[in-house]
Amino acid sequence: MFFRKIILPSVVQKFFLPYIHTLLTTLVCSLAMTFTSYAATEEMTNIYRVSRVLMGPCTDQLRDLLHFYIHPASFPAVIQRERLRLPRLTAPQRNLILPNIGKYSGKYKDMDISLLYILLRNFCGIKTHRKGWGNTPDATDRSVSANIDRIRLARNRCGHSTCGMSKTYFKQIWSEIREAVVDLDKALGNKNKYREAVDFVRNDTMDPEMDKQYNEQLLEQMKDIETIMTKIQSLEKLTEGNENHTKQKIQTLEEQHKMQLETWKKEDAPFHEIHSFPNILDKVQSQQITTIIGNPGCGKTATARHLALQLQNNYEFEIVHVDGIKEIKKYGHPKCKQLFILDDVIGVWGFERKKLAKLDRYSEIILKVLSAHSKILLTCRKAVYNEAKILFTFKKEKYNKSADLKSLALAEELIVDLEDVKNRLNDQDRLEMLKNHYIQNGLSLSPEEQSNVPSTVGIMMYPLLCKLFCSDSLYRASGKEFFEKPHACILEEIDNLKGYKQITYASLVLCMFCPNEIAEGSFRKQDSRFMEIKTVVFKNCRVSKSDTEIIDAWNSMINTFTTRTNEGYSLIHDSVSEVLAFHYGKEHQEDMLQYMSSSFIAKKFNVNDISDNPVDFQIKLNRKHYPAFAKRLIRDLKSLELYDVFMNEALKEPCICNAFIDEVKKLSYLEIKKLFFLKQEDITKIFIRSTEKIKIVRREKKFIYEFQRQELLMGETRGEPNIRVISWVIAYGHYQLLQFLFDLVTEQKESICRVMDLKIPEESGNSYISDLEEQTRFLNLSCCNENVEVVKLIMKHYDLNCKNISLEFSSNLLLTACVVGNKPVVDFLIKCGADCNQANKEDTSPLFAASLDGHVDVVNLLIKCGANCNQADEEGITPLFAASSNGHVDVVDLLIKCGANYIEADEEGITPLYDASLAGHVDVVDLLIKCGADCNQADRERRTPLYAASLAGHVDVVDLLIKCGADCNQADEEGRSPLYNASLEGHVDVVRLFIKCGANCNQADKKGKTPLYVASSAGHVDVVRLFIKCGTDFNRPDKKGRTPLYVASSAGHVDVVDLLIKCGADCNQADKKGRTPLYDTSMAGHDDVVDLLIKCGADCNRPDKKGRTPLYVASSAGHVDVVRLFIKCGTDCNRPDKKGRTPLYVASSAGHVDVVDLLIKCGADCNQADKKGRTPLYVASSAGHVDVVRLLIKCGTDFNRPDKKGRTPLYVASSAGHVDVVELLIKCGADCNQADEEGRTPLFVASSADRVDVMDLLMKCSADCN
């Protein structure tokens, strides 16, 4: 029998019987087709017709849509950059767009619907429709993404209708497809191109045999998808099999995590919160990722851990300490409030490009797995950060989305520098820090011992020294000398360990060689590298101990020189590692050359004589190790660690270069040619390049030279990457090596120009022509070093007519040499005919570049050779501007003496004096004024030099300008005076100076905001105090009626609010909308300010002009602590606004369950409706806040109460598709069939909105289908 009798409930029979009958009829017809040779039925014709339109016009339209967003020429680059974001693809799809050889070069004609859907969804930036990608769109949603999903859904339905398609179903699907195509035609702007194609297919005569192919193609695509689903199910089963093991591992990790946090808490006991710690904490709270930088021993890790513990205790963050960026992806969860800590994010000894590459590779994934509330705290050595900053620009706007984490991790605006002017330790910080460590060690700091606290700002690694100082009486006995010469003390201690505790010394060296890699399991695993290092170190240290004794040695040094990690042990601090590397490395250089990182080799080994002072921990390389050193450089070169090899100054020493060349000679000519001259394929390991070219900012002097060199090194030729090792040899000035390589090529009877592709074949292939672009790039590279002989050698092999050519991304040779500031190179180029006044495409002249970087000898040479002192760039900026803004007073003096115009302004009206004032170069300002510059000359926005100096807080410049006649009250076009600026920025010394000089304290801008107003808004309590002492009007409002107290309250500055109230500020003075200080601070959630205002007499029940009270806005925003304060003060919980909405109503609408709970407990009326009859339960149901709905029902809310249009809570929840709310309301007795005034039931509105899950639930619960 083909069919059994099916018994269905009467309601279901009534509703579905027609559809079941149609399906059974279709199935019978299909079976008949199997056993006969009749022509295709109408049902099969229908499915063939739908398949034809989907595989034809619809697919072509999606291809056009992809073309609209991503041009085919850009597609290979886009897909390579975003490949990690690709979901699972079928093998043919992956092979098509990511072939193993070459790249995708098609025009999208070979892409099917499945692949097009994936690409459009993930890479085109198309706004997601209301229901989200992959879901059935709302019927009223006609967005691009909704229509793409409609075509996908039609394809799926067609693929599952293997027995044909009924006439009714066909009409429905065809209508949906046609409407989607019409909307997409509009989006593409191609009139009715694909609508007409769809209509043609609808009316065209069908040939069953011919059109069957479309259905078969569609079914083939569906099979591929089903294969993927089968694999996923298989993986799910495998995952289930590993569940027990995973749970056990999680438990172990949780125990380790608890132990680690306990250790952190103990170590945090002596931590002193420095004077700027509140600002650091505010910064961490305001951004998702923060990187703490500083020199070794300054307290980076301690500060990060203290911040983490604070955020855990006060803000309920879950701390997750990780050893690598990959672990953030592993442990991150989008629904958790997590705080990740990662030390040395981009390297310990030096900048490690591999680590930055990991940041790039996992950036997109990490940002997806983290919730919006989670945070990442990173630490980084300042030297490593500076090195990375030279090689990269981390401005956010320079990066595409896939590289976002790099910019977030290292962008200047997200950096906390523990040793900058804001955060540097002051004398009080040092004293308190030392006191805390004394107390932690059970000691007391006597007045005599307080003299040990050094006041020298430059003391290195003070926090670490405090810890060590208090841990040993011998250190304390050395007194102040310990702090002033810390390395000597640590070296002496390590000497003692080597002499008396060899096992401890050897164990520490082992930690140095394997940072963050040593675990107790390392011995059991027999890690080959670890065991090799252990054997070598213990042999050199003349010890032979058991594994247990090694572990005991590490434990004995915990909190002195070692610390516990997640897995095992590491040295307590980078500074200890540095001293230990220096101590061991002096005697065992061969071990350091073998096992340390390439960045350590580049930075710590020196060939020349060095002083006995080991501040830089430089190791003088022993002559007998020259060959080993050269061999290590070759090893690093083959690994493409190009920066560590060629930025190593030792390689320029003839003795080392000779040894290096001897090692190179051991390679075959083909190997040398491939290594040095040919293009490198794996360019990601060499450099991660910004997607945008680095632009020279007009006032930026730092790193311009290095940025330009990196652009030249990473340049492209005819759109293709052109990375050659020879470029590094040239750019870093290795003349001896370069001469050897050129001679070698010549000996092989090859052309240097052809080997380096400086001459390329003509189209005929019979001769070669010069590639001027590439030649110019190499010439510019030669000018990036300080060795004129490199320039001379390169120019022998190039066409002379490219000397003055400017590349798209670079400059002419003379301009490059002027940026570097090498006078001999500049002189040589001028003698060779270089034009002193030839500018690049941004109109930057050689004289401008030399002036910008302060190369006074080069400036002098250029002027003598005829350079124009007043030649301006495209923005009107002259060399004098460049020198003034960067503080090069000797260059400024020289330029003025040679005729530079110090009065002429740029296109914005800015003068050199303005620039110098803004930058705080008081000596330049003094010189310009003495030469006759006008102190009151304003720019186009009426900003004067005094205005600029005040904004930047340069009190010495402000003082000088005022003494020279600058007008203290001259305002800009917005009415902002210099005093206004200083007050806004909190420059208290500048404000004090202005007040002494008679500046108008009540001078307001065009919006009515006074200096006191903006100081209050910004929270500068010392500035506010100054103004109050001077008798400034503290109740004066701006043009919107907001007073200083109002804006201070709104911003949460409780100390400013307290000061203003004590001085008589009116707590109840409202703005023009009727909002008081209490109203605004309640809306912002500043509970401490709310508490203070209430205690000082603020009216808790005073509403704004819309009837909203402070309690109302606090409830709406979800500030439960503020709500609690109002209730304690007896505020009316049920007072509605002018639309009848109560605090409980708005809290329920916004889903603030804790506020709702508190209001109900304090007497809020659950059934009080607004003027449209909508209750708190109604709006909570409409918004889908199931927890609020549950709470309101428990408190006795009427769940069947309709609004004035007859719509119940169940009605609006059904309409919005909140299935969990619908289920809860039904369980509690809500009437499924209660209709609105137009007779529409919950089932009706759910059906109209295509809420399938809600419809199913309502029908199961006996909703009337008719």
mmCIF file of C-alpha atoms in Angstrom, residues 855-1012:
data_model
loop_
_atom_site.group_PDB
_atom_site.id
_atom_site.type_symbol
_atom_site.label_atom_id
_atom_site.label_comp_id
_atom_site.label_asym_id
_atom_site.label_seq_id
_atom_site.Cartn_x
_atom_site.Cartn_y
_atom_site.Cartn_z
ATOM 1 C CA HIS A 855 68.017 69.620 8.952
ATOM 2 C CA VAL A 856 69.609 73.059 9.191
ATOM 3 C CA ASP A 857 72.776 72.148 7.260
ATOM 4 C CA VAL A 858 70.680 70.801 4.371
ATOM 5 C CA VAL A 859 68.460 73.913 4.461
ATOM 6 C CA ASN A 860 71.551 76.090 4.264
ATOM 7 C CA LEU A 861 72.913 74.099 1.305
ATOM 8 C CA LEU A 862 69.606 74.262 -0.594
ATOM 9 C CA ILE A 863 69.287 78.028 -0.133
ATOM 10 C CA LYS A 864 72.850 78.529 -1.360
ATOM 11 C CA CYS A 865 71.968 76.453 -4.424
ATOM 12 C CA GLY A 866 68.956 78.609 -5.259
ATOM 13 C CA ALA A 867 66.026 77.063 -3.377
ATOM 14 C CA ASN A 868 63.005 79.386 -3.042
ATOM 15 C CA CYS A 869 62.391 80.158 0.673
ATOM 16 C CA ASN A 870 58.749 81.122 0.036
ATOM 17 C CA GLN A 871 57.730 78.227 -2.231
ATOM 18 C CA ALA A 872 54.423 76.961 -0.828
ATOM 19 C CA ASP A 873 52.653 73.637 -1.128
ATOM 20 C CA GLU A 874 49.090 73.172 -2.407
ATOM 21 C CA GLU A 875 47.674 74.440 0.907
ATOM 22 C CA GLY A 876 49.877 77.511 1.016
ATOM 23 C CA ILE A 877 52.308 76.093 3.573
ATOM 24 C CA THR A 878 55.865 77.387 3.226
ATOM 25 C CA PRO A 879 59.155 75.997 4.636
ATOM 26 C CA LEU A 880 58.941 78.601 7.406
ATOM 27 C CA PHE A 881 55.588 77.138 8.473
ATOM 28 C CA ALA A 882 57.098 73.673 8.613
ATOM 29 C CA ALA A 883 60.076 74.767 10.715
ATOM 30 C CA SER A 884 57.929 76.930 13.041
ATOM 31 C CA SER A 885 55.324 74.273 13.764
ATOM 32 C CA ASN A 886 58.046 71.750 14.585
ATOM 33 C CA GLY A 887 60.119 74.045 16.770
ATOM 34 C CA HIS A 888 63.312 74.178 14.703
ATOM 35 C CA VAL A 889 64.398 77.640 15.831
ATOM 36 C CA ASP A 890 67.763 77.510 14.041
ATOM 37 C CA VAL A 891 66.015 76.711 10.739
ATOM 38 C CA VAL A 892 63.457 79.488 11.360
ATOM 39 C CA ASP A 893 66.253 81.960 12.020
ATOM 40 C CA LEU A 894 68.119 80.918 8.860
ATOM 41 C CA LEU A 895 64.992 81.099 6.659
ATOM 42 C CA ILE A 896 64.038 84.584 7.900
ATOM 43 C CA LYS A 897 67.572 85.826 7.335
ATOM 44 C CA CYS A 898 67.375 84.468 3.789
ATOM 45 C CA GLY A 899 64.143 86.277 3.004
ATOM 46 C CA ALA A 900 61.301 83.991 4.164
ATOM 47 C CA ASN A 901 57.995 85.837 4.641
ATOM 48 C CA TYR A 902 56.976 85.476 8.302
ATOM 49 C CA ILE A 903 53.725 87.465 7.934
ATOM 50 C CA GLU A 904 52.158 85.664 4.975
ATOM 51 C CA ALA A 905 49.343 83.276 5.934
ATOM 52 C CA ASP A 906 48.283 79.983 4.338
ATOM 53 C CA GLU A 907 44.935 79.291 2.681
ATOM 54 C CA GLU A 908 43.225 79.075 6.088
ATOM 55 C CA GLY A 909 44.722 82.353 7.245
ATOM 56 C CA ILE A 910 47.135 80.639 9.618
ATOM 57 C CA THR A 911 50.546 82.255 10.140
ATOM 58 C CA PRO A 912 53.879 80.730 11.232
ATOM 59 C CA LEU A 913 53.395 82.467 14.597
ATOM 60 C CA TYR A 914 50.023 80.751 15.029
ATOM 61 C CA ASP A 915 51.567 77.342 14.281
ATOM 62 C CA ALA A 916 54.474 77.884 16.667
ATOM 63 C CA SER A 917 52.071 79.072 19.403
ATOM 64 C CA LEU A 918 49.809 76.052 18.968
ATOM 65 C CA ALA A 919 52.785 73.701 19.213
ATOM 66 C CA GLY A 920 54.221 75.491 22.261
ATOM 67 C CA HIS A 921 57.617 76.426 20.802
ATOM 68 C CA VAL A 922 58.269 79.507 22.933
ATOM 69 C CA ASP A 923 61.735 80.188 21.460
ATOM 70 C CA VAL A 924 60.301 80.207 17.922
ATOM 71 C CA VAL A 925 57.425 82.460 19.046
ATOM 72 C CA ASP A 926 59.918 84.850 20.639
ATOM 73 C CA LEU A 927 62.051 84.938 17.478
ATOM 74 C CA LEU A 928 59.062 85.572 15.167
ATOM 75 C CA ILE A 929 57.728 88.394 17.375
ATOM 76 C CA LYS A 930 61.174 90.017 17.483
ATOM 77 C CA CYS A 931 61.222 89.878 13.683
ATOM 78 C CA GLY A 932 57.905 91.740 13.531
ATOM 79 C CA ALA A 933 55.182 89.056 13.461
ATOM 80 C CA ASP A 934 51.721 90.387 14.504
ATOM 81 C CA CYS A 935 50.499 88.793 17.771
ATOM 82 C CA ASN A 936 46.870 89.540 16.953
ATOM 83 C CA GLN A 937 46.774 88.415 13.309
ATOM 84 C CA ALA A 938 43.816 86.006 13.123
ATOM 85 C CA ASP A 939 42.987 83.210 10.687
ATOM 86 C CA ARG A 940 39.785 82.964 8.666
ATOM 87 C CA GLU A 941 37.860 81.776 11.734
ATOM 88 C CA ARG A 942 39.262 84.742 13.722
ATOM 89 C CA ARG A 943 41.542 82.536 15.814
ATOM 90 C CA THR A 944 44.697 84.306 17.020
ATOM 91 C CA PRO A 945 48.068 82.875 18.155
ATOM 92 C CA LEU A 946 46.960 83.509 21.754
ATOM 93 C CA TYR A 947 43.781 81.535 21.074
ATOM 94 C CA ALA A 948 45.876 78.573 19.838
ATOM 95 C CA ALA A 949 48.348 78.664 22.742
ATOM 96 C CA SER A 950 45.473 78.824 25.248
ATOM 97 C CA LEU A 951 43.733 75.869 23.678
ATOM 98 C CA ALA A 952 46.921 73.789 23.916
ATOM 99 C CA GLY A 953 47.758 74.977 27.450
ATOM 100 C CA HIS A 954 51.197 76.449 26.752
ATOM 101 C CA VAL A 955 51.394 78.884 29.672
ATOM 102 C CA ASP A 956 54.888 80.183 28.771
ATOM 103 C CA VAL A 957 53.745 81.033 25.243
ATOM 104 C CA VAL A 958 50.554 82.661 26.566
ATOM 105 C CA ASP A 959 52.615 84.767 28.977
ATOM 106 C CA LEU A 960 54.983 85.871 26.215
ATOM 107 C CA LEU A 961 52.165 86.755 23.806
ATOM 108 C CA ILE A 962 50.297 88.811 26.424
ATOM 109 C CA LYS A 963 53.491 90.688 27.304
ATOM 110 C CA CYS A 964 53.956 91.414 23.603
ATOM 111 C CA GLY A 965 50.491 92.943 23.264
ATOM 112 C CA ALA A 966 48.153 90.064 22.404
ATOM 113 C CA ASP A 967 44.456 90.859 23.103
ATOM 114 C CA CYS A 968 43.169 88.555 25.889
ATOM 115 C CA ASN A 969 39.511 88.990 24.912
ATOM 116 C CA GLN A 970 39.728 88.664 21.109
ATOM 117 C CA ALA A 971 37.217 85.898 20.290
ATOM 118 C CA ASP A 972 36.817 83.666 17.255
ATOM 119 C CA GLU A 973 33.790 83.771 14.952
ATOM 120 C CA GLU A 974 31.838 81.553 17.389
ATOM 121 C CA GLY A 975 32.524 84.003 20.198
ATOM 122 C CA ARG A 976 35.018 81.774 22.020
ATOM 123 C CA SER A 977 37.783 83.715 23.761
ATOM 124 C CA PRO A 978 41.273 82.455 24.710
ATOM 125 C CA LEU A 979 40.063 82.239 28.339
ATOM 126 C CA TYR A 980 37.091 80.140 27.165
ATOM 127 C CA ASN A 981 39.482 77.672 25.476
ATOM 128 C CA ALA A 982 41.777 77.363 28.460
ATOM 129 C CA SER A 983 38.773 76.782 30.731
ATOM 130 C CA LEU A 984 37.314 74.135 28.432
ATOM 131 C CA GLU A 985 40.589 72.203 28.374
ATOM 132 C CA GLY A 986 41.231 72.612 32.125
ATOM 133 C CA HIS A 987 44.527 74.502 31.841
ATOM 134 C CA VAL A 988 44.377 76.014 35.328
ATOM 135 C CA ASP A 989 47.731 77.855 35.097
ATOM 136 C CA VAL A 990 46.669 79.530 31.859
ATOM 137 C CA VAL A 991 43.286 80.490 33.348
ATOM 138 C CA ARG A 992 45.011 81.957 36.407
ATOM 139 C CA LEU A 993 47.312 84.001 34.151
ATOM 140 C CA PHE A 994 44.383 85.358 32.116
ATOM 141 C CA ILE A 995 42.487 86.385 35.249
ATOM 142 C CA LYS A 996 45.586 88.225 36.525
ATOM 143 C CA CYS A 997 45.844 90.017 33.195
ATOM 144 C CA GLY A 998 42.241 91.210 33.321
ATOM 145 C CA ALA A 999 40.524 88.872 30.880
ATOM 146 C CA ASN A 1000 36.696 89.048 30.951
ATOM 147 C CA CYS A 1001 35.517 86.038 33.019
ATOM 148 C CA ASN A 1002 31.874 86.438 31.939
ATOM 149 C CA GLN A 1003 32.506 86.753 28.185
ATOM 150 C CA ALA A 1004 30.133 84.227 26.572
ATOM 151 C CA ASP A 1005 30.185 82.604 23.143
ATOM 152 C CA LYS A 1006 27.331 82.863 20.634
ATOM 153 C CA LYS A 1007 25.444 80.088 22.438
ATOM 154 C CA GLY A 1008 25.660 81.945 25.739
ATOM 155 C CA LYS A 1009 28.239 79.617 27.293
ATOM 156 C CA THR A 1010 30.739 81.312 29.599
ATOM 157 C CA PRO A 1011 34.220 80.053 30.609
ATOM 158 C CA LEU A 1012 32.736 78.905 33.943
#
